[in-house]
PDB file of C-alpha atoms and ligand atoms in Angstrom:
ATOM      1  CA  MET A1019     169.415  81.995  35.875  1.00 92.00           C
ATOM      2  CA  THR A1020     166.689  83.028  38.509  1.00 96.00           C
ATOM      3  CA  ILE A1021     163.139  83.300  37.048  1.00 98.00           C
ATOM      4  CA  LYS A1022     163.490  87.494  37.308  1.00 97.00           C
ATOM      5  CA  GLU A1023     166.405  87.222  35.554  1.00 98.00           C
ATOM      6  CA  PHE A1024     165.280  85.536  32.938  1.00 98.00           C
ATOM      7  CA  VAL A1025     162.009  87.677  32.351  1.00 98.00           C
ATOM      8  CA  ALA A1026     164.308  91.267  32.710  1.00 98.00           C
ATOM      9  CA  ALA A1027     166.806  89.770  29.891  1.00 98.00           C
ATOM     10  CA  GLN A1028     163.579  88.580  27.448  1.00 98.00           C
ATOM     11  CA  LYS A1029     162.126  91.827  28.504  1.00 98.00           C
ATOM     12  CA  GLY A1030     165.512  93.283  27.162  1.00 98.00           C
ATOM     13  CA  ILE A1031     165.220  91.620  23.772  1.00 98.00           C
ATOM     14  CA  LEU A1032     161.759  92.037  23.090  1.00 98.00           C
ATOM     15  CA  ALA A1033     162.113  95.945  23.506  1.00 98.00           C
ATOM     16  CA  GLN A1034     165.110  96.427  20.758  1.00 98.00           C
ATOM     17  CA  GLU A1035     162.707  94.215  18.732  1.00 98.00           C
ATOM     18  CA  VAL A1036     159.682  97.506  19.475  1.00 98.00           C
ATOM     19  CA  ALA A1037     162.378 100.240  18.886  1.00 98.00           C
ATOM     20  CA  SER A1038     163.134  98.099  15.223  1.00 97.00           C
ATOM     21  CA  LEU A1039     159.553  98.005  14.297  1.00 96.00           C
ATOM     22  CA  GLU A1040     157.721 100.561  12.273  1.00 95.00           C
ATOM     23  CA  ASN A1041     154.723 101.384  14.619  1.00 95.00           C
ATOM     24  CA  PRO A1042     154.939  99.615  18.463  1.00 97.00           C
ATOM     25  CA  PRO A1043     152.535  96.800  18.675  1.00 98.00           C
ATOM     26  CA  THR A1044     149.373  97.383  20.346  1.00 98.00           C
ATOM     27  CA  LEU A1045     147.580  95.492  22.500  1.00 98.00           C
ATOM     28  CA  LEU A1046     143.758  95.854  24.101  1.00 98.00           C
ATOM     29  CA  ILE A1047     142.406  94.444  26.994  1.00 98.00           C
ATOM     30  CA  ILE A1048     139.013  93.748  27.540  1.00 98.00           C
ATOM     31  CA  GLN A1049     137.160  93.887  31.100  1.00 98.00           C
ATOM     32  CA  ALA A1050     133.677  93.225  31.881  1.00 98.00           C
ATOM     33  CA  ASN A1051     134.470  92.350  35.595  1.00 97.00           C
ATOM     34  CA  GLU A1052     135.086  94.420  39.018  1.00 97.00           C
ATOM     35  CA  ASN A1053     137.104  91.913  40.399  1.00 95.00           C
ATOM     36  CA  PRO A1054     140.261  93.590  42.799  1.00 93.00           C
ATOM     37  CA  ALA A1055     142.865  90.735  41.467  1.00 91.00           C
ATOM     38  CA  SER A1056     141.894  91.443  37.869  1.00 96.00           C
ATOM     39  CA  ASP A1057     143.053  95.233  38.535  1.00 97.00           C
ATOM     40  CA  ALA A1058     145.856  93.345  39.593  1.00 94.00           C
ATOM     41  CA  TYR A1059     147.264  91.351  37.092  1.00 95.00           C
ATOM     42  CA  ILE A1060     145.542  94.015  34.051  1.00 97.00           C
ATOM     43  CA  ARG A1061     148.124  96.734  35.967  1.00 97.00           C
ATOM     44  CA  GLY A1062     150.898  94.056  35.665  1.00 96.00           C
ATOM     45  CA  LYS A1063     149.765  93.556  31.543  1.00 97.00           C
ATOM     46  CA  ILE A1064     150.262  97.039  31.136  1.00 98.00           C
ATOM     47  CA  LYS A1065     153.526  97.796  32.732  1.00 98.00           C
ATOM     48  CA  ASP A1066     155.064  95.116  31.145  1.00 98.00           C
ATOM     49  CA  ALA A1067     153.939  95.919  27.478  1.00 98.00           C
ATOM     50  CA  GLY A1068     155.267  99.620  28.512  1.00 98.00           C
ATOM     51  CA  GLU A1069     158.350  98.248  29.399  1.00 98.00           C
ATOM     52  CA  ILE A1070     158.965  96.626  26.070  1.00 98.00           C
ATOM     53  CA  GLY A1071     157.594  99.826  24.165  1.00 98.00           C
ATOM     54  CA  ALA A1072     153.780  98.593  23.502  1.00 98.00           C
ATOM     55  CA  ASN A1073     151.023 100.450  23.993  1.00 98.00           C
ATOM     56  CA  ALA A1074     148.133  98.365  26.072  1.00 98.00           C
ATOM     57  CA  ILE A1075     144.750 100.078  26.230  1.00 98.00           C
ATOM     58  CA  LEU A1076     142.242  98.681  28.429  1.00 98.00           C
ATOM     59  CA  ARG A1077     138.558  98.756  27.992  1.00 98.00           C
ATOM     60  CA  ARG A1078     136.360  98.294  30.969  1.00 98.00           C
ATOM     61  CA  PHE A1079     132.733  97.548  30.752  1.00 98.00           C
ATOM     62  CA  PRO A1080     130.051  97.511  33.261  1.00 98.00           C
ATOM     63  CA  VAL A1081     129.318  94.004  34.764  1.00 98.00           C
ATOM     64  CA  ASP A1082     125.872  94.109  32.946  1.00 98.00           C
ATOM     65  CA  ILE A1083     126.954  94.402  29.775  1.00 98.00           C
ATOM     66  CA  SER A1084     125.221  91.447  27.871  1.00 98.00           C
ATOM     67  CA  GLU A1085     127.153  88.608  25.946  1.00 98.00           C
ATOM     68  CA  ALA A1086     125.927  90.008  22.275  1.00 98.00           C
ATOM     69  CA  GLU A1087     127.464  93.781  23.231  1.00 98.00           C
ATOM     70  CA  LEU A1088     130.837  92.287  24.592  1.00 98.00           C
ATOM     71  CA  ILE A1089     131.158  90.183  21.591  1.00 98.00           C
ATOM     72  CA  ALA A1090     130.704  93.107  19.612  1.00 98.00           C
ATOM     73  CA  GLU A1091     133.011  95.103  20.494  1.00 98.00           C
ATOM     74  CA  ILE A1092     135.069  92.180  20.089  1.00 98.00           C
ATOM     75  CA  GLU A1093     134.402  91.903  16.502  1.00 98.00           C
ATOM     76  CA  LYS A1094     134.992  95.655  16.653  1.00 98.00           C
ATOM     77  CA  ALA A1095     138.675  95.112  18.300  1.00 98.00           C
ATOM     78  CA  ASN A1096     139.280  92.487  15.643  1.00 98.00           C
ATOM     79  CA  CYS A1097     138.569  94.457  12.181  1.00 97.00           C
ATOM     80  CA  ASP A1098     140.832  97.418  13.616  1.00 98.00           C
ATOM     81  CA  ASP A1099     144.419  97.035  12.356  1.00 97.00           C
ATOM     82  CA  GLU A1100     145.041  99.551  14.894  1.00 97.00           C
ATOM     83  CA  ILE A1101     145.038  96.269  17.684  1.00 98.00           C
ATOM     84  CA  ASP A1102     147.806  93.634  17.001  1.00 98.00           C
ATOM     85  CA  GLY A1103     146.253  91.657  20.471  1.00 98.00           C
ATOM     86  CA  ILE A1104     143.241  90.811  21.957  1.00 98.00           C
ATOM     87  CA  ILE A1105     142.055  89.570  25.499  1.00 98.00           C
ATOM     88  CA  VAL A1106     139.714  89.178  27.493  1.00 98.00           C
ATOM     89  CA  GLN A1107     139.875  89.417  31.244  1.00 97.00           C
ATOM     90  CA  LEU A1108     138.492  86.882  33.070  1.00 95.00           C
ATOM     91  CA  PRO A1109     136.714  86.543  35.432  1.00 96.00           C
ATOM     92  CA  LEU A1110     133.552  86.971  33.692  1.00 98.00           C
ATOM     93  CA  PRO A1111     130.166  87.650  34.846  1.00 98.00           C
ATOM     94  CA  PRO A1112     128.605  84.669  35.264  1.00 97.00           C
ATOM     95  CA  HIS A1113     125.979  85.294  32.413  1.00 98.00           C
ATOM     96  CA  ILE A1114     128.520  85.929  29.668  1.00 98.00           C
ATOM     97  CA  SER A1115     129.806  82.238  28.398  1.00 98.00           C
ATOM     98  CA  GLU A1116     133.659  81.797  28.368  1.00 95.00           C
ATOM     99  CA  ALA A1117     133.575  79.389  25.459  1.00 95.00           C
ATOM    100  CA  HIS A1118     131.372  82.391  23.187  1.00 97.00           C
ATOM    101  CA  ILE A1119     133.872  85.149  24.050  1.00 97.00           C
ATOM    102  CA  LYS A1120     137.517  82.574  23.124  1.00 94.00           C
ATOM    103  CA  PHE A1121     135.296  81.501  20.099  1.00 96.00           C
ATOM    104  CA  ALA A1122     134.540  85.521  19.224  1.00 98.00           C
ATOM    105  CA  VAL A1123     138.446  86.930  19.204  1.00 98.00           C
ATOM    106  CA  ASN A1124     140.094  86.906  15.972  1.00 98.00           C
ATOM    107  CA  PRO A1125     142.669  83.671  16.294  1.00 98.00           C
ATOM    108  CA  LYS A1126     145.762  86.227  14.448  1.00 98.00           C
ATOM    109  CA  LYS A1127     144.833  88.291  17.419  1.00 98.00           C
ATOM    110  CA  ASP A1128     144.349  85.841  20.002  1.00 98.00           C
ATOM    111  CA  VAL A1129     147.702  86.072  22.128  1.00 98.00           C
ATOM    112  CA  ASP A1130     146.145  84.620  25.348  1.00 97.00           C
ATOM    113  CA  GLY A1131     146.382  81.509  23.079  1.00 96.00           C
ATOM    114  CA  PHE A1132     142.602  80.534  24.136  1.00 94.00           C
ATOM    115  CA  HIS A1133     141.043  79.544  20.771  1.00 94.00           C
ATOM    116  CA  PRO A1134     141.213  76.287  19.288  1.00 92.00           C
ATOM    117  CA  LEU A1135     142.468  77.732  15.534  1.00 95.00           C
ATOM    118  CA  THR A1136     145.386  80.054  17.316  1.00 96.00           C
ATOM    119  CA  SER A1137     149.009  79.973  16.053  1.00 95.00           C
ATOM    120  CA  PHE A1138     150.252  80.964  19.822  1.00 97.00           C
ATOM    121  CA  ASP A1139     150.811  78.594  22.475  1.00 97.00           C
ATOM    122  CA  PRO A1140     148.714  79.661  26.160  1.00 97.00           C
ATOM    123  CA  CYS A1141     150.373  81.820  28.221  1.00 97.00           C
ATOM    124  CA  THR A1142     151.079  79.751  31.354  1.00 97.00           C
ATOM    125  CA  PRO A1143     152.636  76.527  29.301  1.00 97.00           C
ATOM    126  CA  LYS A1144     154.891  78.646  27.143  1.00 98.00           C
ATOM    127  CA  GLY A1145     156.604  80.802  30.011  1.00 98.00           C
ATOM    128  CA  ILE A1146     156.856  78.185  31.803  1.00 98.00           C
ATOM    129  CA  ILE A1147     158.618  75.761  28.704  1.00 98.00           C
ATOM    130  CA  ASP A1148     160.851  79.066  27.293  1.00 98.00           C
ATOM    131  CA  TYR A1149     162.255  79.432  30.826  1.00 98.00           C
ATOM    132  CA  LEU A1150     162.601  75.659  31.310  1.00 98.00           C
ATOM    133  CA  SER A1151     164.337  76.096  28.110  1.00 98.00           C
ATOM    134  CA  ALA A1152     166.325  78.287  28.477  1.00 97.00           C
ATOM    135  CA  GLU A1153     167.748  76.406  31.580  1.00 97.00           C
ATOM    136  CA  GLY A1154     167.876  73.419  29.464  1.00 97.00           C
ATOM    137  CA  PHE A1155     166.035  70.960  31.231  1.00 98.00           C
ATOM    138  CA  PRO A1156     166.227  67.879  29.244  1.00 98.00           C
ATOM    139  CA  PHE A1157     162.401  67.521  28.034  1.00 98.00           C
ATOM    140  CA  GLN A1158     162.281  64.346  25.308  1.00 98.00           C
ATOM    141  CA  GLY A1159     161.792  61.143  27.455  1.00 98.00           C
ATOM    142  CA  ALA A1160     161.759  63.099  30.440  1.00 98.00           C
ATOM    143  CA  ASN A1161     159.150  61.719  33.082  1.00 98.00           C
ATOM    144  CA  ALA A1162     156.748  64.410  33.977  1.00 99.00           C
ATOM    145  CA  VAL A1163     154.358  64.790  36.008  1.00 99.00           C
ATOM    146  CA  VAL A1164     151.752  67.557  35.672  1.00 99.00           C
ATOM    147  CA  LEU A1165     148.638  68.019  38.742  1.00 98.00           C
ATOM    148  CA  GLY A1166     145.995  69.334  37.989  1.00 98.00           C
ATOM    149  CA  ARG A1167     143.713  68.704  34.639  1.00 98.00           C
ATOM    150  CA  SER A1168     141.757  72.095  34.128  1.00 95.00           C
ATOM    151  CA  GLU A1169     140.971  73.477  30.649  1.00 90.00           C
ATOM    152  CA  ILE A1170     143.093  76.499  31.123  1.00 89.00           C
ATOM    153  CA  VAL A1171     146.334  75.397  33.036  1.00 94.00           C
ATOM    154  CA  GLY A1172     146.763  71.538  33.301  1.00 97.00           C
ATOM    155  CA  LYS A1173     145.596  70.602  30.099  1.00 97.00           C
ATOM    156  CA  PRO A1174     147.224  72.693  27.743  1.00 96.00           C
ATOM    157  CA  MET A1175     150.300  71.961  30.359  1.00 98.00           C
ATOM    158  CA  ALA A1176     150.566  68.663  29.867  1.00 98.00           C
ATOM    159  CA  LYS A1177     149.881  68.726  25.760  1.00 97.00           C
ATOM    160  CA  MET A1178     153.111  71.697  25.422  1.00 98.00           C
ATOM    161  CA  LEU A1179     154.946  68.921  27.697  1.00 98.00           C
ATOM    162  CA  LEU A1180     154.528  66.089  24.986  1.00 98.00           C
ATOM    163  CA  LYS A1181     155.214  68.291  22.331  1.00 97.00           C
ATOM    164  CA  LYS A1182     158.405  68.322  23.817  1.00 98.00           C
ATOM    165  CA  ASN A1183     158.516  64.885  24.132  1.00 98.00           C
ATOM    166  CA  CYS A1184     157.803  63.819  27.769  1.00 98.00           C
ATOM    167  CA  ASN A1185     156.592  61.420  28.877  1.00 98.00           C
ATOM    168  CA  VAL A1186     153.612  63.046  30.684  1.00 98.00           C
ATOM    169  CA  THR A1187     151.054  62.150  33.433  1.00 98.00           C
ATOM    170  CA  VAL A1188     148.430  63.750  34.409  1.00 98.00           C
ATOM    171  CA  LEU A1189     147.021  63.261  37.727  1.00 98.00           C
ATOM    172  CA  HIS A1190     143.937  64.982  39.541  1.00 98.00           C
ATOM    173  CA  SER A1191     141.560  65.218  42.912  1.00 98.00           C
ATOM    174  CA  LYS A1192     139.791  61.535  41.475  1.00 98.00           C
ATOM    175  CA  THR A1193     144.347  59.884  41.631  1.00 98.00           C
ATOM    176  CA  THR A1194     144.991  57.997  44.817  1.00 98.00           C
ATOM    177  CA  GLN A1195     147.386  59.251  47.335  1.00 98.00           C
ATOM    178  CA  GLU A1196     149.347  55.926  46.477  1.00 98.00           C
ATOM    179  CA  ASP A1197     149.735  56.483  43.357  1.00 98.00           C
ATOM    180  CA  LYS A1198     150.459  60.060  43.740  1.00 98.00           C
ATOM    181  CA  ALA A1199     153.369  58.866  45.755  1.00 98.00           C
ATOM    182  CA  PHE A1200     154.598  56.380  42.873  1.00 98.00           C
ATOM    183  CA  TYR A1201     154.423  59.165  40.517  1.00 98.00           C
ATOM    184  CA  LEU A1202     155.863  62.207  42.078  1.00 98.00           C
ATOM    185  CA  ALA A1203     159.018  59.663  43.193  1.00 98.00           C
ATOM    186  CA  HIS A1204     159.531  59.041  39.559  1.00 98.00           C
ATOM    187  CA  ALA A1205     159.416  62.693  38.041  1.00 98.00           C
ATOM    188  CA  ASP A1206     162.251  64.415  36.154  1.00 99.00           C
ATOM    189  CA  LEU A1207     159.774  67.588  36.337  1.00 99.00           C
ATOM    190  CA  ILE A1208     156.266  68.117  38.255  1.00 99.00           C
ATOM    191  CA  VAL A1209     154.469  70.793  37.162  1.00 99.00           C
ATOM    192  CA  VAL A1210     151.463  72.336  40.226  1.00 98.00           C
ATOM    193  CA  ALA A1211     148.256  73.358  39.157  1.00 98.00           C
ATOM    194  CA  ILE A1212     145.661  72.411  41.947  1.00 98.00           C
ATOM    195  CA  GLY A1213     145.438  75.462  44.247  1.00 98.00           C
ATOM    196  CA  ARG A1214     145.339  74.134  46.843  1.00 98.00           C
ATOM    197  CA  LEU A1215     148.281  75.716  49.754  1.00 98.00           C
ATOM    198  CA  GLY A1216     151.774  73.324  50.781  1.00 97.00           C
ATOM    199  CA  TYR A1217     150.106  70.447  49.129  1.00 98.00           C
ATOM    200  CA  LEU A1218     153.279  69.334  47.746  1.00 98.00           C
ATOM    201  CA  ASN A1219     155.471  68.841  50.909  1.00 98.00           C
ATOM    202  CA  GLU A1220     157.913  66.289  52.573  1.00 98.00           C
ATOM    203  CA  SER A1221     155.050  63.951  52.800  1.00 98.00           C
ATOM    204  CA  PHE A1222     156.085  62.802  48.989  1.00 98.00           C
ATOM    205  CA  ALA A1223     159.426  61.664  47.739  1.00 98.00           C
ATOM    206  CA  TYR A1224     161.061  63.782  44.842  1.00 98.00           C
ATOM    207  CA  LYS A1225     164.068  62.573  43.028  1.00 98.00           C
ATOM    208  CA  PRO A1226     166.639  64.622  44.683  1.00 98.00           C
ATOM    209  CA  SER A1227     167.117  65.973  40.396  1.00 98.00           C
ATOM    210  CA  ALA A1228     163.733  67.071  39.879  1.00 98.00           C
ATOM    211  CA  VAL A1229     162.102  70.350  38.905  1.00 98.00           C
ATOM    212  CA  ILE A1230     159.237  71.447  40.475  1.00 98.00           C
ATOM    213  CA  VAL A1231     157.108  74.244  38.733  1.00 98.00           C
ATOM    214  CA  ASP A1232     154.793  75.545  41.368  1.00 98.00           C
ATOM    215  CA  ILE A1233     151.708  77.558  39.320  1.00 98.00           C
ATOM    216  CA  GLY A1234     149.389  77.553  42.545  1.00 98.00           C
ATOM    217  CA  ILE A1235     148.217  81.031  43.346  1.00 96.00           C
ATOM    218  CA  ASN A1236     146.678  80.340  47.125  1.00 96.00           C
ATOM    219  CA  ARG A1237     145.880  83.509  49.841  1.00 95.00           C
ATOM    220  CA  GLY A1238     147.256  82.666  53.052  1.00 97.00           C
ATOM    221  CA  GLU A1239     146.482  82.986  56.027  1.00 97.00           C
ATOM    222  CA  ASP A1240     148.752  85.724  56.577  1.00 97.00           C
ATOM    223  CA  GLY A1241     147.753  87.513  54.189  1.00 95.00           C
ATOM    224  CA  LYS A1242     150.007  86.734  51.541  1.00 96.00           C
ATOM    225  CA  LEU A1243     149.892  84.911  48.495  1.00 95.00           C
ATOM    226  CA  HIS A1244     151.386  81.186  48.281  1.00 98.00           C
ATOM    227  CA  GLY A1245     152.222  78.448  46.224  1.00 98.00           C
ATOM    228  CA  ASP A1246     150.915  74.790  45.964  1.00 98.00           C
ATOM    229  CA  ALA A1247     154.231  73.751  46.955  1.00 98.00           C
ATOM    230  CA  VAL A1248     155.403  73.897  50.344  1.00 98.00           C
ATOM    231  CA  PRO A1249     159.072  76.188  49.340  1.00 98.00           C
ATOM    232  CA  GLY A1250     162.474  74.544  50.110  1.00 98.00           C
ATOM    233  CA  LEU A1251     161.327  70.623  48.893  1.00 98.00           C
ATOM    234  CA  PRO A1252     164.946  68.634  48.116  1.00 98.00           C
ATOM    235  CA  VAL A1253     164.928  68.922  44.490  1.00 98.00           C
ATOM    236  CA  ALA A1254     167.063  70.353  42.267  1.00 98.00           C
ATOM    237  CA  LEU A1255     164.604  73.660  40.954  1.00 98.00           C
ATOM    238  CA  GLN A1256     161.790  74.189  42.863  1.00 98.00           C
ATOM    239  CA  THR A1257     160.492  77.798  41.299  1.00 98.00           C
ATOM    240  CA  PRO A1258     159.002  80.677  43.879  1.00 98.00           C
ATOM    241  CA  VAL A1259     155.852  81.705  44.416  1.00 97.00           C
ATOM    242  CA  PRO A1260     155.294  84.898  44.288  1.00 96.00           C
ATOM    243  CA  GLY A1261     158.110  85.697  41.630  1.00 96.00           C
ATOM    244  CA  GLY A1262     158.018  82.467  39.912  1.00 98.00           C
ATOM    245  CA  VAL A1263     154.997  81.001  37.229  1.00 98.00           C
ATOM    246  CA  GLY A1264     152.748  84.431  37.217  1.00 96.00           C
ATOM    247  CA  LEU A1265     155.827  86.959  35.681  1.00 97.00           C
ATOM    248  CA  LEU A1266     157.043  83.878  33.245  1.00 98.00           C
ATOM    249  CA  THR A1267     152.897  84.026  32.174  1.00 97.00           C
ATOM    250  CA  ARG A1268     153.057  87.536  31.478  1.00 97.00           C
ATOM    251  CA  LEU A1269     156.194  87.672  29.511  1.00 98.00           C
ATOM    252  CA  ALA A1270     154.841  85.181  27.299  1.00 98.00           C
ATOM    253  CA  LEU A1271     151.770  87.492  26.465  1.00 98.00           C
ATOM    254  CA  ILE A1272     153.649  89.820  25.632  1.00 98.00           C
ATOM    255  CA  SER A1273     155.978  87.710  23.525  1.00 98.00           C
ATOM    256  CA  ASN A1274     152.859  86.328  21.573  1.00 98.00           C
ATOM    257  CA  LEU A1275     151.953  90.107  21.263  1.00 98.00           C
ATOM    258  CA  LEU A1276     154.871  90.533  19.053  1.00 98.00           C
ATOM    259  CA  LEU A1277     154.370  87.047  17.376  1.00 97.00           C
ATOM    260  CA  ALA A1278     151.177  88.914  16.300  1.00 97.00           C
ATOM    261  CA  VAL A1279     153.054  91.812  14.718  1.00 96.00           C
ATOM    262  CA  LYS A1280     155.878  89.682  12.902  1.00 92.00           C
ATOM    263  CA  GLU A1281     152.702  87.334  11.741  1.00 87.00           C
ATOM    264  CA  LYS A1282     150.527  89.961  10.275  1.00 82.00           C
TER     265      LYS A1282
HETATM  266  P1  NAP B2282     140.814  75.083  38.768  1.00 54.22           P
HETATM  267  O1  NAP B2282     140.288  75.048  38.019  1.00 54.22           O
HETATM  268  O2  NAP B2282     140.180  74.746  39.685  1.00 54.22           O
HETATM  269  O3  NAP B2282     141.659  73.290  38.701  1.00 54.22           O
HETATM  270  C1  NAP B2282     142.451  72.664  39.656  1.00 54.22           C
HETATM  271  C2  NAP B2282     142.979  70.977  39.161  1.00 54.22           C
HETATM  272  O4  NAP B2282     143.628  70.698  40.483  1.00 54.22           O
HETATM  273  C3  NAP B2282     141.119  70.066  38.720  1.00 54.22           C
HETATM  274  O5  NAP B2282     141.953  69.679  37.597  1.00 54.22           O
HETATM  275  C4  NAP B2282     141.363  69.329  40.072  1.00 54.22           C
HETATM  276  O6  NAP B2282     140.765  68.317  39.770  1.00 54.22           O
HETATM  277  C5  NAP B2282     142.922  69.225  40.781  1.00 54.22           C
HETATM  278  N1  NAP B2282     142.735  69.084  41.946  1.00 54.22           N
HETATM  279  C6  NAP B2282     142.228  70.150  43.035  1.00 54.22           C
HETATM  280  N2  NAP B2282     142.986  69.155  44.204  1.00 54.22           N
HETATM  281  C7  NAP B2282     143.274  68.439  43.953  1.00 54.22           C
HETATM  282  C8  NAP B2282     144.320  67.080  44.663  1.00 54.22           C
HETATM  283  N3  NAP B2282     144.263  67.300  46.643  1.00 54.22           N
HETATM  284  N4  NAP B2282     145.002  66.751  44.526  1.00 54.22           N
HETATM  285  C9  NAP B2282     145.462  65.901  42.759  1.00 54.22           C
HETATM  286  N5  NAP B2282     144.601  67.522  41.667  1.00 54.22           N
HETATM  287  C10 NAP B2282     143.337  67.680  42.016  1.00 54.22           C
HETATM  288  O7  NAP B2282     142.166  75.438  38.646  1.00 54.22           O
HETATM  289  P2  NAP B2282     143.302  76.217  37.724  1.00 54.22           P
HETATM  290  O8  NAP B2282     142.534  77.372  36.764  1.00 54.22           O
HETATM  291  O9  NAP B2282     143.818  75.743  37.115  1.00 54.22           O
HETATM  292  O10 NAP B2282     144.145  77.279  38.598  1.00 54.22           O
HETATM  293  C11 NAP B2282     145.307  76.038  39.569  1.00 54.22           C
HETATM  294  C12 NAP B2282     145.992  76.852  40.161  1.00 54.22           C
HETATM  295  O11 NAP B2282     146.875  77.626  39.353  1.00 54.22           O
HETATM  296  C13 NAP B2282     145.029  77.934  41.153  1.00 54.22           C
HETATM  297  O12 NAP B2282     145.935  78.239  41.966  1.00 54.22           O
HETATM  298  C14 NAP B2282     145.559  79.402  40.569  1.00 54.22           C
HETATM  299  O13 NAP B2282     145.149  80.456  40.947  1.00 54.22           O
HETATM  300  C15 NAP B2282     146.600  79.228  39.445  1.00 54.22           C
HETATM  301  N6  NAP B2282     146.985  80.096  38.163  1.00 54.22           N
HETATM  302  C16 NAP B2282     147.941  80.861  38.291  1.00 54.22           C
HETATM  303  C17 NAP B2282     148.522  80.938  37.095  1.00 54.22           C
HETATM  304  C18 NAP B2282     150.125  82.236  37.298  1.00 54.22           C
HETATM  305  O14 NAP B2282     150.265  82.615  36.377  1.00 54.22           O
HETATM  306  N7  NAP B2282     150.826  81.579  38.055  1.00 54.22           N
HETATM  307  C19 NAP B2282     147.521  80.591  36.267  1.00 54.22           C
HETATM  308  C20 NAP B2282     146.318  80.557  35.731  1.00 54.22           C
HETATM  309  C21 NAP B2282     146.165  79.803  37.111  1.00 54.22           C
HETATM  310  P3  NAP B2282     139.625  67.639  39.355  1.00 54.22           P
HETATM  311  O15 NAP B2282     139.705  67.633  37.787  1.00 54.22           O
HETATM  312  O16 NAP B2282     139.680  66.176  39.462  1.00 54.22           O
HETATM  313  O17 NAP B2282     138.791  68.917  40.175  1.00 54.22           O
END
């Protein structure tokens, strides 16, 4: 099943679940930036919520809002029974600590899955694992390589793959080219999240049965979005960019929102 088909089918299931609830779930999106990419992501999240019959409320604050004021707004939402899930759109203005904001969100409403005490899985890795599970990917004992070790993508991805009993190797900018070639050639699953357009290409060898999941989003000289892998690598499955992991991440957010309502 393509990612688009998978996402459409899952949204149908979520919509049925929402229809069976007494009250539709409500997602609060807090924005304190003037970033056109964030605006586009937020539009997508509002559209997704609407498609499953959930409410999405956007609260925009000026970029010079203080950290204390923003935390006070989050705390208000933490105590508001009408709000089931809260996300704070990144990036934050430079004078506001991402870590402080992450800790301010009530873990029970933290549908982004960023708070260390939350039971929600972070959206990008969750979306990927849900899709691969639906595709029947045999996680147990599979050699998984994660390229990139950021707090927000690479590390949570590696952690979730470990939970699925993969043999996980995390590669980063200090890994030698020789070691990258070695690990990639033995990988059953390659998840790339480095933000380098077309970094994975035909110069590396891959198992023909391998699966490549491309998290990268890079703006090319052509003005279009491209992944970290060149399209059409000789593997069994490669996720496209755009129309790939971005859609899975969005799906995971609305599915966490439903979980937040069920676990209330
Ligand atoms: P990031 O914070 O910049 O981290 C990049 C990671 O890649 C770092 O760990 C870095 O290693 C590693 N790296 C950089 N160059 C490398 C190289 N040549 N070889 C191996 N590793 C290398 O980026 P991020 O937030 O994790 O995001 C990564 C990409 O995913 C970006 O394109 C971003 O736009 C995209 N993204 C997509 C979604 C989605 O929903 N589709 C969600 C989030 C992010 P060091 O640690 O050694 O510096």
